[in-house]
Short mmCIF file of C-alpha atoms and ligand atoms in Angstrom, two decimals:
data_model
loop_
_atom_site.label_atom_id
_atom_site.label_comp_id
_atom_site.label_asym_id
_atom_site.label_seq_id
_atom_site.Cartn_x
_atom_site.Cartn_y
_atom_site.Cartn_z
CA MET A 752 76.15 6.20 -49.38
CA THR A 753 77.69 3.34 -47.39
CA VAL A 754 77.69 -0.08 -49.06
CA ILE A 755 77.67 -3.21 -46.90
CA VAL A 756 77.98 -6.58 -48.63
CA HIS A 757 76.74 -9.80 -47.06
CA ALA A 758 77.66 -13.36 -48.03
CA ASP A 759 74.24 -14.28 -49.37
CA ARG A 760 70.54 -13.41 -49.24
CA ALA A 761 69.94 -15.19 -45.95
CA ALA A 762 72.82 -13.36 -44.28
CA LEU A 763 71.63 -10.04 -45.75
CA VAL A 764 68.13 -10.52 -44.32
CA ALA A 765 69.28 -11.83 -40.92
CA GLN A 766 71.98 -9.20 -40.40
CA THR A 767 69.75 -6.36 -41.60
CA ALA A 768 67.12 -7.53 -39.11
CA ASP A 769 69.77 -7.37 -36.39
CA ARG A 770 70.73 -3.89 -37.55
CA LEU A 771 67.09 -2.77 -37.56
CA VAL A 772 66.38 -4.21 -34.09
CA ALA A 773 69.38 -2.31 -32.74
CA LEU A 774 68.27 0.94 -34.39
CA LEU A 775 64.73 0.61 -33.07
CA ALA A 776 66.06 0.06 -29.54
CA GLU A 777 68.37 3.07 -29.88
CA LEU A 778 65.55 5.31 -31.14
CA VAL A 779 63.05 4.22 -28.49
CA ALA A 780 65.65 4.79 -25.77
CA ALA A 781 66.61 8.18 -27.15
CA GLN A 782 63.25 9.62 -28.23
CA GLY A 783 60.57 7.35 -26.86
CA ARG A 784 59.41 6.11 -30.26
CA ALA A 785 60.58 5.06 -33.71
CA THR A 786 58.79 5.81 -36.98
CA ILE A 787 59.75 3.63 -39.93
CA ALA A 788 58.54 3.31 -43.51
CA VAL A 789 58.76 -0.30 -44.68
CA THR A 790 58.70 -1.58 -48.23
CA GLY A 791 57.19 -4.28 -50.38
CA GLY A 792 58.91 -6.76 -52.63
CA SER A 793 60.31 -10.15 -51.72
CA VAL A 794 63.36 -9.00 -49.78
CA GLY A 795 61.38 -6.33 -47.93
CA ILE A 796 58.79 -8.85 -46.77
CA GLU A 797 61.45 -11.42 -45.87
CA LEU A 798 63.05 -8.78 -43.66
CA LEU A 799 59.76 -8.14 -41.87
CA ALA A 800 59.23 -11.85 -41.31
CA GLU A 801 62.71 -12.05 -39.79
CA LEU A 802 61.67 -9.49 -37.17
CA ALA A 803 58.72 -11.53 -35.89
CA ASP A 804 60.64 -13.29 -33.13
CA ARG A 805 63.05 -10.49 -32.27
CA GLU A 806 62.94 -8.38 -29.12
CA VAL A 807 61.34 -5.08 -30.19
CA ASP A 808 59.28 -2.63 -28.08
CA TRP A 809 56.49 -2.63 -30.65
CA GLN A 810 54.31 -0.42 -28.43
CA ARG A 811 56.69 2.40 -29.36
CA VAL A 812 57.11 1.71 -33.05
CA VAL A 813 55.05 3.42 -35.77
CA VAL A 814 55.00 1.77 -39.19
CA THR A 815 54.03 3.23 -42.55
CA TRP A 816 54.99 2.30 -46.12
CA SER A 817 57.36 3.92 -48.63
CA ASP A 818 55.07 2.69 -51.36
CA GLU A 819 51.86 0.76 -51.76
CA ARG A 820 49.92 -0.85 -54.52
CA TYR A 821 46.67 1.01 -55.15
CA VAL A 822 44.40 -2.00 -54.95
CA ALA A 823 41.62 -3.09 -52.58
CA ALA A 824 42.66 -3.36 -48.92
CA GLU A 825 42.17 -7.13 -48.90
CA SER A 826 44.10 -7.69 -52.12
CA PRO A 827 47.07 -10.05 -51.69
CA ASP A 828 49.00 -7.47 -53.73
CA ARG A 829 48.83 -4.95 -50.89
CA ASN A 830 52.22 -4.41 -49.27
CA ALA A 831 50.40 -3.75 -46.00
CA ARG A 832 48.55 -7.08 -46.16
CA GLN A 833 51.81 -8.92 -46.86
CA ALA A 834 53.47 -7.04 -43.97
CA ARG A 835 50.63 -7.94 -41.59
CA GLU A 836 50.85 -11.60 -42.56
CA ALA A 837 54.67 -11.62 -42.29
CA LEU A 838 55.00 -9.64 -39.07
CA LEU A 839 52.43 -7.15 -37.83
CA ASP A 840 49.72 -9.65 -36.96
CA ALA A 841 52.27 -11.59 -34.86
CA VAL A 842 53.58 -8.75 -32.68
CA PRO A 843 51.91 -6.45 -30.11
CA ILE A 844 52.02 -3.28 -32.20
CA PRO A 845 49.04 -1.03 -31.43
CA ALA A 846 46.59 -0.78 -34.35
CA ALA A 847 46.94 3.01 -34.23
CA ASN A 848 50.67 2.64 -34.89
CA VAL A 849 50.14 0.95 -38.24
CA ARG A 850 49.57 3.76 -40.74
CA GLU A 851 48.78 2.31 -44.14
CA LEU A 852 48.80 4.35 -47.33
CA PRO A 853 45.24 4.44 -48.74
CA ALA A 854 43.76 1.35 -50.37
CA ASP A 855 41.64 1.59 -53.49
CA ASP A 856 38.09 2.09 -52.23
CA GLY A 857 36.97 3.86 -55.38
CA THR A 858 38.68 7.13 -54.43
CA PRO A 859 40.56 8.59 -57.41
CA LEU A 860 44.31 7.89 -57.20
CA ALA A 861 45.18 11.60 -57.12
CA GLU A 862 42.98 12.08 -54.05
CA ALA A 863 44.55 9.03 -52.40
CA ALA A 864 47.98 10.52 -53.08
CA THR A 865 46.92 13.76 -51.40
CA ALA A 866 45.75 11.75 -48.39
CA GLY A 867 49.10 9.94 -48.39
CA THR A 868 50.95 13.24 -48.34
CA ALA A 869 48.77 14.40 -45.42
CA LEU A 870 49.58 11.17 -43.56
CA LEU A 871 53.27 11.74 -44.03
CA ARG A 872 53.02 15.32 -42.84
CA GLU A 873 51.13 14.08 -39.76
CA LEU A 874 53.78 11.44 -39.00
CA GLY A 875 56.55 14.03 -39.01
CA THR A 876 60.12 12.82 -39.25
CA ILE A 877 60.56 9.32 -40.58
CA ASP A 878 63.48 7.84 -38.66
CA LEU A 879 64.16 5.18 -41.29
CA THR A 880 62.84 4.54 -44.79
CA LEU A 881 63.44 0.98 -46.01
CA LEU A 882 63.60 0.42 -49.77
CA GLY A 883 63.99 -2.51 -52.10
CA MET A 884 65.38 -1.95 -55.57
CA GLY A 885 64.30 -3.36 -58.89
CA PRO A 886 66.56 -4.60 -61.71
CA ASP A 887 65.81 -1.26 -63.40
CA ALA A 888 67.12 0.64 -60.33
CA HIS A 889 63.61 1.66 -59.25
CA ILE A 890 62.97 2.32 -55.59
CA ALA A 891 59.54 2.41 -53.95
CA SER A 892 57.34 2.96 -57.01
CA LEU A 893 59.68 5.48 -58.62
CA PHE A 894 60.54 3.97 -61.97
CA PRO A 895 63.09 5.22 -64.52
CA GLY A 896 61.54 7.61 -67.00
CA LEU A 897 58.22 7.92 -65.18
CA PRO A 898 57.07 11.24 -63.73
CA GLY A 899 57.30 11.76 -60.01
CA VAL A 900 60.92 10.87 -59.55
CA HIS A 901 61.26 14.54 -58.74
CA GLU A 902 57.85 15.94 -57.75
CA PRO A 903 58.81 18.96 -55.66
CA GLY A 904 56.70 19.77 -52.61
CA VAL A 905 54.72 16.54 -52.73
CA ALA A 906 55.45 13.65 -50.38
CA VAL A 907 53.31 10.90 -51.90
CA ILE A 908 52.48 10.58 -55.59
CA GLY A 909 50.12 8.41 -57.57
CA VAL A 910 51.71 6.16 -60.23
CA THR A 911 49.40 4.85 -62.95
CA ASP A 912 51.67 2.90 -65.25
CA SER A 913 54.06 1.00 -63.09
CA PRO A 914 56.02 -1.45 -65.26
CA LYS A 915 56.01 -3.73 -62.21
CA PRO A 916 52.44 -4.95 -61.68
CA PRO A 917 50.05 -3.87 -60.40
CA PRO A 918 50.15 -0.66 -62.43
CA ALA A 919 48.46 1.69 -59.94
CA ARG A 920 50.53 2.65 -56.93
CA LEU A 921 51.23 5.27 -54.30
CA SER A 922 54.84 6.14 -53.63
CA PHE A 923 57.04 8.39 -51.58
CA THR A 924 58.70 10.92 -53.86
CA VAL A 925 62.48 11.30 -53.88
CA ASP A 926 62.00 14.36 -51.69
CA ALA A 927 59.96 12.37 -49.17
CA ILE A 928 62.51 9.54 -49.12
CA ASN A 929 65.32 12.00 -48.61
CA ALA A 930 63.48 13.84 -45.84
CA SER A 931 63.91 10.65 -43.80
CA ASP A 932 66.71 10.62 -41.27
CA ARG A 933 67.98 7.27 -42.54
CA VAL A 934 67.50 5.40 -45.83
CA TRP A 935 68.44 1.73 -46.18
CA LEU A 936 68.27 -0.03 -49.53
CA ILE A 937 68.11 -3.82 -49.18
CA VAL A 938 69.02 -5.56 -52.43
CA ALA A 939 69.69 -9.21 -53.27
CA GLY A 940 70.30 -11.23 -56.39
CA ALA A 941 72.45 -11.29 -59.51
CA ASP A 942 69.63 -9.67 -61.48
CA LYS A 943 70.19 -6.49 -59.48
CA ALA A 944 73.97 -6.25 -59.99
CA GLU A 945 73.79 -3.95 -63.02
CA ALA A 946 71.24 -1.69 -61.31
CA VAL A 947 73.49 -1.51 -58.24
CA ARG A 948 76.44 -0.55 -60.42
CA LEU A 949 74.32 2.06 -62.21
CA ALA A 950 72.97 3.49 -58.97
CA ARG A 951 76.51 3.81 -57.62
CA SER A 952 77.79 5.32 -60.87
CA GLY A 953 76.15 8.70 -60.37
CA ALA A 954 73.60 8.10 -63.15
CA ALA A 955 70.76 10.63 -63.41
CA ALA A 956 67.68 10.20 -61.22
CA GLU A 957 65.50 9.55 -64.24
CA THR A 958 67.80 6.68 -65.24
CA ALA A 959 68.49 5.24 -61.79
CA PRO A 960 66.13 6.51 -59.09
CA ALA A 961 68.00 4.34 -56.54
CA GLY A 962 71.02 6.57 -56.93
CA THR A 963 69.11 9.55 -55.59
CA ALA A 964 68.37 8.02 -52.18
CA ALA A 965 70.06 10.13 -49.51
CA GLY A 966 68.87 10.13 -45.91
CA ARG A 967 69.48 13.24 -43.81
CA LEU A 968 71.74 11.35 -41.41
CA GLU A 969 72.54 8.05 -43.09
CA THR A 970 72.20 6.15 -46.37
CA ILE A 971 73.18 2.50 -46.52
CA MET A 972 72.99 0.07 -49.45
CA LEU A 973 72.75 -3.42 -47.95
CA LEU A 974 73.62 -6.06 -50.55
CA ASP A 975 74.24 -9.74 -50.91
CA ALA A 976 77.38 -10.74 -52.80
CA GLU A 977 75.46 -11.40 -56.01
CA ALA A 978 73.95 -7.92 -56.12
CA ALA A 979 77.38 -6.41 -55.35
CA ALA A 980 79.16 -8.43 -58.03
CA LEU A 981 79.72 -5.50 -60.44
CA LEU A 982 80.94 -3.04 -57.84
CA GLU A 983 84.64 -2.30 -57.81
CA GLU A 984 86.14 -2.87 -54.40
CA ASP A 985 86.62 0.88 -54.02
CA GLY A 986 83.03 1.51 -55.18
CA ARG A 987 81.67 -0.05 -52.05
O1 LIG B 1058 55.85 -2.39 -54.01
C1 LIG B 1058 56.88 -2.85 -54.52
O2 LIG B 1058 56.89 -3.63 -55.47
C2 LIG B 1058 58.20 -2.53 -53.86
O3 LIG B 1058 58.18 -1.51 -53.01
C3 LIG B 1058 59.30 -2.44 -54.88
O4 LIG B 1058 59.96 -1.20 -54.89
C4 LIG B 1058 60.26 -3.56 -54.47
O5 LIG B 1058 60.86 -3.21 -53.21
C5 LIG B 1058 61.34 -3.74 -55.51
O6 LIG B 1058 60.71 -3.98 -56.75
C6 LIG B 1058 62.25 -4.93 -55.14
O7 LIG B 1058 61.46 -6.09 -55.08
P1 LIG B 1058 62.22 -7.50 -54.86
O8 LIG B 1058 62.89 -7.41 -53.52
O9 LIG B 1058 61.11 -8.52 -54.87
O10 LIG B 1058 63.19 -7.67 -55.99
#
């Protein structure tokens, strides 16, 4: 895992947006399209907002989510709604290219998770999975001690007791995250410093799910200086 430290949160968001714009251009030029899984959380949404006025060939970008809150489609808690308000409604991305994980329409969570797994299978290779990280070293909706951190053979799981509200969620499993070509964790704030240290320490997946993230081609932890504060220079 490569660690890149930025001066502050604003620099982290702006420079990660630059990095993402460059990757999207590279992928579109090389393979005609780019498939990315975006994330929720404050930093994840700030990153999306930062992309709104950048030069991206949105016609060739497919967007899905590495996790989603299992609430009604119009709920302000939906990562997809927040992403549409921050970015997707402002750019010419075809509606068919925006592939949301299921919203709660009364379908049991387990069935929604199965549909999420089918969506992921249909999308094929995810070129980049973006992740935030909680102060407990959770990624997506994979929380320490909860089942599903390692759910073999399943791409999307249902989570019913998320300690981060709302409690019901859909999430990529570790296997699904690590089937992505690239995984970028974007983490800011002093409250994340201990989780960053733990994730970099080789702690078990059940203790620090963030430490298990490993893209097939690339894994980068993108930090601001506050989140990196407990890393030894050589741990970066
Ligand atoms: O749906 C979610 O809540 C997110 O996917 C979650 O994994 C988030 O990325 C982290 O909790 C970090 O959130 P912050 O960036 O707001 O700290």
